[in-house]
């Protein structure tokens, strides 16, 4: 797994991460009308593990590349990642419109995770995929326990 990898820079990985984080920056600055996401979390350990995995996933997406990588193209996985980002934006729009529901909250959780996984699969960046999967489990745990149960 590591022998085909090297340190390098993947600008598309950074663009994906920033595209996913953009609505979060808006949310930090401008509260939504029915902002349930600002409540205190009861999932401290999964949240902490998820934060570490998110940092490692982002670093892996941006700074680990395969030696045999090809140019980025509109493969099924890349198109799926882009679609996940668009659906994620749609969920944020619904959230800001006051349409807070389990489906919207799950969309805010699962679509960005799926985007990172699809992109990792396309780039065959298994290190990023492992951290993205771990982050996804922690992020889903946070959402289910704090907002859906």
JSON list of C-alpha atoms in Angstrom, two decimals:
[
{"chain": "A", "resi": 1, "resn": "UNK", "atom": "CA", "xyz": [0.00, 0.00, 0.00]},
{"chain": "A", "resi": 2, "resn": "UNK", "atom": "CA", "xyz": [2.77, 2.46, 0.90]},
{"chain": "A", "resi": 3, "resn": "UNK", "atom": "CA", "xyz": [5.31, 1.42, -1.70]},
{"chain": "A", "resi": 4, "resn": "UNK", "atom": "CA", "xyz": [3.31, 3.05, -4.49]},
{"chain": "A", "resi": 5, "resn": "UNK", "atom": "CA", "xyz": [2.83, 6.30, -2.55]},
{"chain": "A", "resi": 6, "resn": "UNK", "atom": "CA", "xyz": [4.97, 9.36, -2.15]},
{"chain": "A", "resi": 7, "resn": "UNK", "atom": "CA", "xyz": [4.67, 12.78, -0.63]},
{"chain": "A", "resi": 8, "resn": "UNK", "atom": "CA", "xyz": [3.41, 15.26, -3.17]},
{"chain": "A", "resi": 9, "resn": "UNK", "atom": "CA", "xyz": [0.62, 17.73, -3.60]},
{"chain": "A", "resi": 10, "resn": "UNK", "atom": "CA", "xyz": [-2.84, 16.92, -4.95]},
{"chain": "A", "resi": 11, "resn": "UNK", "atom": "CA", "xyz": [-4.58, 20.25, -5.61]},
{"chain": "A", "resi": 12, "resn": "UNK", "atom": "CA", "xyz": [-7.87, 18.52, -6.39]},
{"chain": "A", "resi": 13, "resn": "UNK", "atom": "CA", "xyz": [-7.83, 16.92, -2.92]},
{"chain": "A", "resi": 14, "resn": "UNK", "atom": "CA", "xyz": [-7.43, 20.37, -1.38]},
{"chain": "A", "resi": 15, "resn": "UNK", "atom": "CA", "xyz": [-10.20, 21.79, -3.58]},
{"chain": "A", "resi": 16, "resn": "UNK", "atom": "CA", "xyz": [-12.53, 18.98, -2.52]},
{"chain": "A", "resi": 17, "resn": "UNK", "atom": "CA", "xyz": [-11.78, 19.58, 1.15]},
{"chain": "A", "resi": 18, "resn": "UNK", "atom": "CA", "xyz": [-12.33, 23.34, 0.82]},
{"chain": "A", "resi": 19, "resn": "UNK", "atom": "CA", "xyz": [-15.55, 22.77, -1.15]},
{"chain": "A", "resi": 20, "resn": "UNK", "atom": "CA", "xyz": [-16.87, 20.61, 1.70]},
{"chain": "A", "resi": 21, "resn": "UNK", "atom": "CA", "xyz": [-15.69, 23.06, 4.36]},
{"chain": "A", "resi": 22, "resn": "UNK", "atom": "CA", "xyz": [-17.16, 26.18, 2.71]},
{"chain": "A", "resi": 23, "resn": "UNK", "atom": "CA", "xyz": [-20.68, 25.73, 4.13]},
{"chain": "A", "resi": 24, "resn": "UNK", "atom": "CA", "xyz": [-19.15, 25.02, 7.54]},
{"chain": "A", "resi": 25, "resn": "UNK", "atom": "CA", "xyz": [-17.34, 28.36, 7.45]},
{"chain": "A", "resi": 26, "resn": "UNK", "atom": "CA", "xyz": [-20.65, 30.05, 6.66]},
{"chain": "A", "resi": 27, "resn": "UNK", "atom": "CA", "xyz": [-22.34, 28.12, 9.47]},
{"chain": "A", "resi": 28, "resn": "UNK", "atom": "CA", "xyz": [-19.65, 29.20, 11.97]},
{"chain": "A", "resi": 29, "resn": "UNK", "atom": "CA", "xyz": [-20.30, 32.85, 11.07]},
{"chain": "A", "resi": 30, "resn": "UNK", "atom": "CA", "xyz": [-24.06, 32.85, 10.43]},
{"chain": "A", "resi": 31, "resn": "UNK", "atom": "CA", "xyz": [-26.35, 30.71, 12.60]},
{"chain": "A", "resi": 32, "resn": "UNK", "atom": "CA", "xyz": [-29.25, 28.95, 10.91]},
{"chain": "A", "resi": 33, "resn": "UNK", "atom": "CA", "xyz": [-32.83, 29.67, 12.06]},
{"chain": "A", "resi": 34, "resn": "UNK", "atom": "CA", "xyz": [-33.43, 26.31, 13.80]},
{"chain": "A", "resi": 35, "resn": "UNK", "atom": "CA", "xyz": [-29.78, 25.57, 14.54]},
{"chain": "A", "resi": 36, "resn": "UNK", "atom": "CA", "xyz": [-29.86, 22.21, 16.30]},
{"chain": "A", "resi": 37, "resn": "UNK", "atom": "CA", "xyz": [-26.24, 21.56, 15.33]},
{"chain": "A", "resi": 38, "resn": "UNK", "atom": "CA", "xyz": [-25.00, 24.07, 17.90]},
{"chain": "A", "resi": 39, "resn": "UNK", "atom": "CA", "xyz": [-26.11, 21.90, 20.82]},
{"chain": "A", "resi": 40, "resn": "UNK", "atom": "CA", "xyz": [-23.63, 20.27, 23.17]},
{"chain": "A", "resi": 41, "resn": "UNK", "atom": "CA", "xyz": [-22.32, 16.89, 22.07]},
{"chain": "A", "resi": 42, "resn": "UNK", "atom": "CA", "xyz": [-22.53, 13.78, 24.23]},
{"chain": "A", "resi": 43, "resn": "UNK", "atom": "CA", "xyz": [-20.13, 11.81, 22.04]},
{"chain": "A", "resi": 44, "resn": "UNK", "atom": "CA", "xyz": [-16.80, 13.16, 23.25]},
{"chain": "A", "resi": 45, "resn": "UNK", "atom": "CA", "xyz": [-14.59, 10.19, 22.41]},
{"chain": "A", "resi": 46, "resn": "UNK", "atom": "CA", "xyz": [-15.94, 9.55, 18.88]},
{"chain": "A", "resi": 47, "resn": "UNK", "atom": "CA", "xyz": [-15.79, 13.32, 18.25]},
{"chain": "A", "resi": 48, "resn": "UNK", "atom": "CA", "xyz": [-12.13, 13.46, 19.29]},
{"chain": "A", "resi": 49, "resn": "UNK", "atom": "CA", "xyz": [-11.23, 10.39, 17.22]},
{"chain": "A", "resi": 50, "resn": "UNK", "atom": "CA", "xyz": [-13.20, 11.83, 14.29]},
{"chain": "A", "resi": 51, "resn": "UNK", "atom": "CA", "xyz": [-11.31, 15.12, 14.51]},
{"chain": "A", "resi": 52, "resn": "UNK", "atom": "CA", "xyz": [-7.96, 13.34, 14.40]},
{"chain": "A", "resi": 53, "resn": "UNK", "atom": "CA", "xyz": [-9.13, 11.18, 11.49]},
{"chain": "A", "resi": 54, "resn": "UNK", "atom": "CA", "xyz": [-10.40, 14.28, 9.66]},
{"chain": "A", "resi": 55, "resn": "UNK", "atom": "CA", "xyz": [-6.99, 15.95, 9.93]},
{"chain": "A", "resi": 56, "resn": "UNK", "atom": "CA", "xyz": [-5.18, 12.78, 8.83]},
{"chain": "A", "resi": 57, "resn": "UNK", "atom": "CA", "xyz": [-7.69, 12.24, 5.99]},
{"chain": "A", "resi": 58, "resn": "UNK", "atom": "CA", "xyz": [-7.21, 15.81, 4.76]},
{"chain": "A", "resi": 59, "resn": "UNK", "atom": "CA", "xyz": [-3.44, 15.56, 4.96]},
{"chain": "A", "resi": 60, "resn": "UNK", "atom": "CA", "xyz": [-3.54, 12.24, 3.11]},
{"chain": "A", "resi": 61, "resn": "UNK", "atom": "CA", "xyz": [-5.86, 13.59, 0.40]},
{"chain": "A", "resi": 62, "resn": "UNK", "atom": "CA", "xyz": [-3.68, 16.63, -0.17]},
{"chain": "A", "resi": 63, "resn": "UNK", "atom": "CA", "xyz": [-0.13, 15.40, 0.40]},
{"chain": "A", "resi": 64, "resn": "UNK", "atom": "CA", "xyz": [0.02, 11.69, -0.42]},
{"chain": "A", "resi": 65, "resn": "UNK", "atom": "CA", "xyz": [-0.09, 10.75, -4.08]},
{"chain": "A", "resi": 66, "resn": "UNK", "atom": "CA", "xyz": [0.49, 7.53, -5.96]},
{"chain": "A", "resi": 67, "resn": "UNK", "atom": "CA", "xyz": [3.64, 7.24, -8.01]},
{"chain": "A", "resi": 68, "resn": "UNK", "atom": "CA", "xyz": [1.57, 5.87, -10.89]},
{"chain": "A", "resi": 69, "resn": "UNK", "atom": "CA", "xyz": [-1.25, 8.38, -10.66]},
{"chain": "A", "resi": 70, "resn": "UNK", "atom": "CA", "xyz": [-3.03, 9.49, -13.77]},
{"chain": "A", "resi": 71, "resn": "UNK", "atom": "CA", "xyz": [-4.48, 12.87, -14.58]},
{"chain": "A", "resi": 72, "resn": "UNK", "atom": "CA", "xyz": [-7.78, 13.64, -12.93]},
{"chain": "A", "resi": 73, "resn": "UNK", "atom": "CA", "xyz": [-10.67, 12.87, -15.25]},
{"chain": "A", "resi": 74, "resn": "UNK", "atom": "CA", "xyz": [-14.44, 12.64, -15.03]},
{"chain": "A", "resi": 75, "resn": "UNK", "atom": "CA", "xyz": [-14.54, 9.02, -13.89]},
{"chain": "A", "resi": 76, "resn": "UNK", "atom": "CA", "xyz": [-17.57, 7.55, -12.18]},
{"chain": "A", "resi": 77, "resn": "UNK", "atom": "CA", "xyz": [-15.99, 8.06, -8.77]},
{"chain": "A", "resi": 78, "resn": "UNK", "atom": "CA", "xyz": [-15.05, 11.69, -9.44]},
{"chain": "A", "resi": 79, "resn": "UNK", "atom": "CA", "xyz": [-18.52, 12.48, -10.79]},
{"chain": "A", "resi": 80, "resn": "UNK", "atom": "CA", "xyz": [-20.02, 10.74, -7.74]},
{"chain": "A", "resi": 81, "resn": "UNK", "atom": "CA", "xyz": [-17.82, 12.81, -5.42]},
{"chain": "A", "resi": 82, "resn": "UNK", "atom": "CA", "xyz": [-18.94, 16.01, -7.16]},
{"chain": "A", "resi": 83, "resn": "UNK", "atom": "CA", "xyz": [-22.59, 14.93, -6.95]},
{"chain": "A", "resi": 84, "resn": "UNK", "atom": "CA", "xyz": [-22.16, 14.27, -3.23]},
{"chain": "A", "resi": 85, "resn": "UNK", "atom": "CA", "xyz": [-20.83, 17.80, -2.76]},
{"chain": "A", "resi": 86, "resn": "UNK", "atom": "CA", "xyz": [-23.83, 19.22, -4.65]},
{"chain": "A", "resi": 87, "resn": "UNK", "atom": "CA", "xyz": [-26.28, 17.17, -2.55]},
{"chain": "A", "resi": 88, "resn": "UNK", "atom": "CA", "xyz": [-24.39, 18.33, 0.56]},
{"chain": "A", "resi": 89, "resn": "UNK", "atom": "CA", "xyz": [-24.95, 21.95, -0.51]},
{"chain": "A", "resi": 90, "resn": "UNK", "atom": "CA", "xyz": [-28.63, 21.15, -1.08]},
{"chain": "A", "resi": 91, "resn": "UNK", "atom": "CA", "xyz": [-28.86, 19.77, 2.47]},
{"chain": "A", "resi": 92, "resn": "UNK", "atom": "CA", "xyz": [-27.25, 22.94, 3.84]},
{"chain": "A", "resi": 93, "resn": "UNK", "atom": "CA", "xyz": [-29.80, 24.98, 1.87]},
{"chain": "A", "resi": 94, "resn": "UNK", "atom": "CA", "xyz": [-32.64, 22.97, 3.39]},
{"chain": "A", "resi": 95, "resn": "UNK", "atom": "CA", "xyz": [-31.07, 23.30, 6.85]},
{"chain": "A", "resi": 96, "resn": "UNK", "atom": "CA", "xyz": [-30.86, 27.09, 6.49]},
{"chain": "A", "resi": 97, "resn": "UNK", "atom": "CA", "xyz": [-34.44, 27.13, 5.18]},
{"chain": "A", "resi": 98, "resn": "UNK", "atom": "CA", "xyz": [-35.49, 25.65, 8.52]},
{"chain": "A", "resi": 99, "resn": "UNK", "atom": "CA", "xyz": [-36.18, 22.16, 7.15]},
{"chain": "A", "resi": 100, "resn": "UNK", "atom": "CA", "xyz": [-34.34, 20.27, 9.86]},
{"chain": "A", "resi": 101, "resn": "UNK", "atom": "CA", "xyz": [-35.18, 16.59, 9.56]},
{"chain": "A", "resi": 102, "resn": "UNK", "atom": "CA", "xyz": [-33.39, 13.28, 10.03]},
{"chain": "A", "resi": 103, "resn": "UNK", "atom": "CA", "xyz": [-32.90, 13.06, 6.24]},
{"chain": "A", "resi": 104, "resn": "UNK", "atom": "CA", "xyz": [-31.26, 16.51, 6.11]},
{"chain": "A", "resi": 105, "resn": "UNK", "atom": "CA", "xyz": [-29.05, 15.78, 9.11]},
{"chain": "A", "resi": 106, "resn": "UNK", "atom": "CA", "xyz": [-27.99, 12.45, 7.61]},
{"chain": "A", "resi": 107, "resn": "UNK", "atom": "CA", "xyz": [-27.31, 14.21, 4.31]},
{"chain": "A", "resi": 108, "resn": "UNK", "atom": "CA", "xyz": [-25.09, 16.73, 6.08]},
{"chain": "A", "resi": 109, "resn": "UNK", "atom": "CA", "xyz": [-23.24, 13.79, 7.57]},
{"chain": "A", "resi": 110, "resn": "UNK", "atom": "CA", "xyz": [-23.04, 11.22, 4.81]},
{"chain": "A", "resi": 111, "resn": "UNK", "atom": "CA", "xyz": [-22.62, 13.25, 1.61]},
{"chain": "A", "resi": 112, "resn": "UNK", "atom": "CA", "xyz": [-19.27, 14.84, 2.53]},
{"chain": "A", "resi": 113, "resn": "UNK", "atom": "CA", "xyz": [-17.97, 11.51, 3.82]},
{"chain": "A", "resi": 114, "resn": "UNK", "atom": "CA", "xyz": [-19.03, 9.78, 0.61]},
{"chain": "A", "resi": 115, "resn": "UNK", "atom": "CA", "xyz": [-17.36, 12.53, -1.46]},
{"chain": "A", "resi": 116, "resn": "UNK", "atom": "CA", "xyz": [-14.06, 11.95, 0.35]},
{"chain": "A", "resi": 117, "resn": "UNK", "atom": "CA", "xyz": [-14.37, 8.18, -0.06]},
{"chain": "A", "resi": 118, "resn": "UNK", "atom": "CA", "xyz": [-15.22, 8.37, -3.77]},
{"chain": "A", "resi": 119, "resn": "UNK", "atom": "CA", "xyz": [-12.31, 10.70, -4.40]},
{"chain": "A", "resi": 120, "resn": "UNK", "atom": "CA", "xyz": [-9.93, 8.49, -2.40]},
{"chain": "A", "resi": 121, "resn": "UNK", "atom": "CA", "xyz": [-11.06, 5.45, -4.39]},
{"chain": "A", "resi": 122, "resn": "UNK", "atom": "CA", "xyz": [-10.59, 7.25, -7.70]},
{"chain": "A", "resi": 123, "resn": "UNK", "atom": "CA", "xyz": [-7.07, 8.33, -6.77]},
{"chain": "A", "resi": 124, "resn": "UNK", "atom": "CA", "xyz": [-6.41, 4.88, -5.28]},
{"chain": "A", "resi": 125, "resn": "UNK", "atom": "CA", "xyz": [-5.24, 6.67, -2.17]},
{"chain": "A", "resi": 126, "resn": "UNK", "atom": "CA", "xyz": [-5.93, 3.90, 0.31]},
{"chain": "A", "resi": 127, "resn": "UNK", "atom": "CA", "xyz": [-4.37, 5.77, 3.21]},
{"chain": "A", "resi": 128, "resn": "UNK", "atom": "CA", "xyz": [-6.86, 8.62, 2.76]},
{"chain": "A", "resi": 129, "resn": "UNK", "atom": "CA", "xyz": [-9.66, 6.08, 2.25]},
{"chain": "A", "resi": 130, "resn": "UNK", "atom": "CA", "xyz": [-8.91, 4.41, 5.60]},
{"chain": "A", "resi": 131, "resn": "UNK", "atom": "CA", "xyz": [-8.96, 7.73, 7.43]},
{"chain": "A", "resi": 132, "resn": "UNK", "atom": "CA", "xyz": [-12.08, 8.82, 5.50]},
{"chain": "A", "resi": 133, "resn": "UNK", "atom": "CA", "xyz": [-13.86, 5.63, 6.51]},
{"chain": "A", "resi": 134, "resn": "UNK", "atom": "CA", "xyz": [-12.87, 6.06, 10.16]},
{"chain": "A", "resi": 135, "resn": "UNK", "atom": "CA", "xyz": [-13.97, 9.71, 10.04]},
{"chain": "A", "resi": 136, "resn": "UNK", "atom": "CA", "xyz": [-17.27, 8.63, 8.47]},
{"chain": "A", "resi": 137, "resn": "UNK", "atom": "CA", "xyz": [-17.99, 6.16, 11.27]},
{"chain": "A", "resi": 138, "resn": "UNK", "atom": "CA", "xyz": [-17.25, 8.79, 13.93]},
{"chain": "A", "resi": 139, "resn": "UNK", "atom": "CA", "xyz": [-19.23, 11.49, 12.11]},
{"chain": "A", "resi": 140, "resn": "UNK", "atom": "CA", "xyz": [-22.24, 9.19, 11.69]},
{"chain": "A", "resi": 141, "resn": "UNK", "atom": "CA", "xyz": [-22.03, 8.14, 15.35]},
{"chain": "A", "resi": 142, "resn": "UNK", "atom": "CA", "xyz": [-22.03, 11.82, 16.36]},
{"chain": "A", "resi": 143, "resn": "UNK", "atom": "CA", "xyz": [-25.09, 12.59, 14.25]},
{"chain": "A", "resi": 144, "resn": "UNK", "atom": "CA", "xyz": [-27.13, 9.55, 15.22]},
{"chain": "A", "resi": 145, "resn": "UNK", "atom": "CA", "xyz": [-26.45, 9.76, 18.95]},
{"chain": "A", "resi": 146, "resn": "UNK", "atom": "CA", "xyz": [-26.70, 13.56, 19.29]},
{"chain": "A", "resi": 147, "resn": "UNK", "atom": "CA", "xyz": [-29.56, 14.36, 16.90]},
{"chain": "A", "resi": 148, "resn": "UNK", "atom": "CA", "xyz": [-31.52, 11.27, 15.88]},
{"chain": "A", "resi": 149, "resn": "UNK", "atom": "CA", "xyz": [-31.94, 9.16, 19.01]}
]
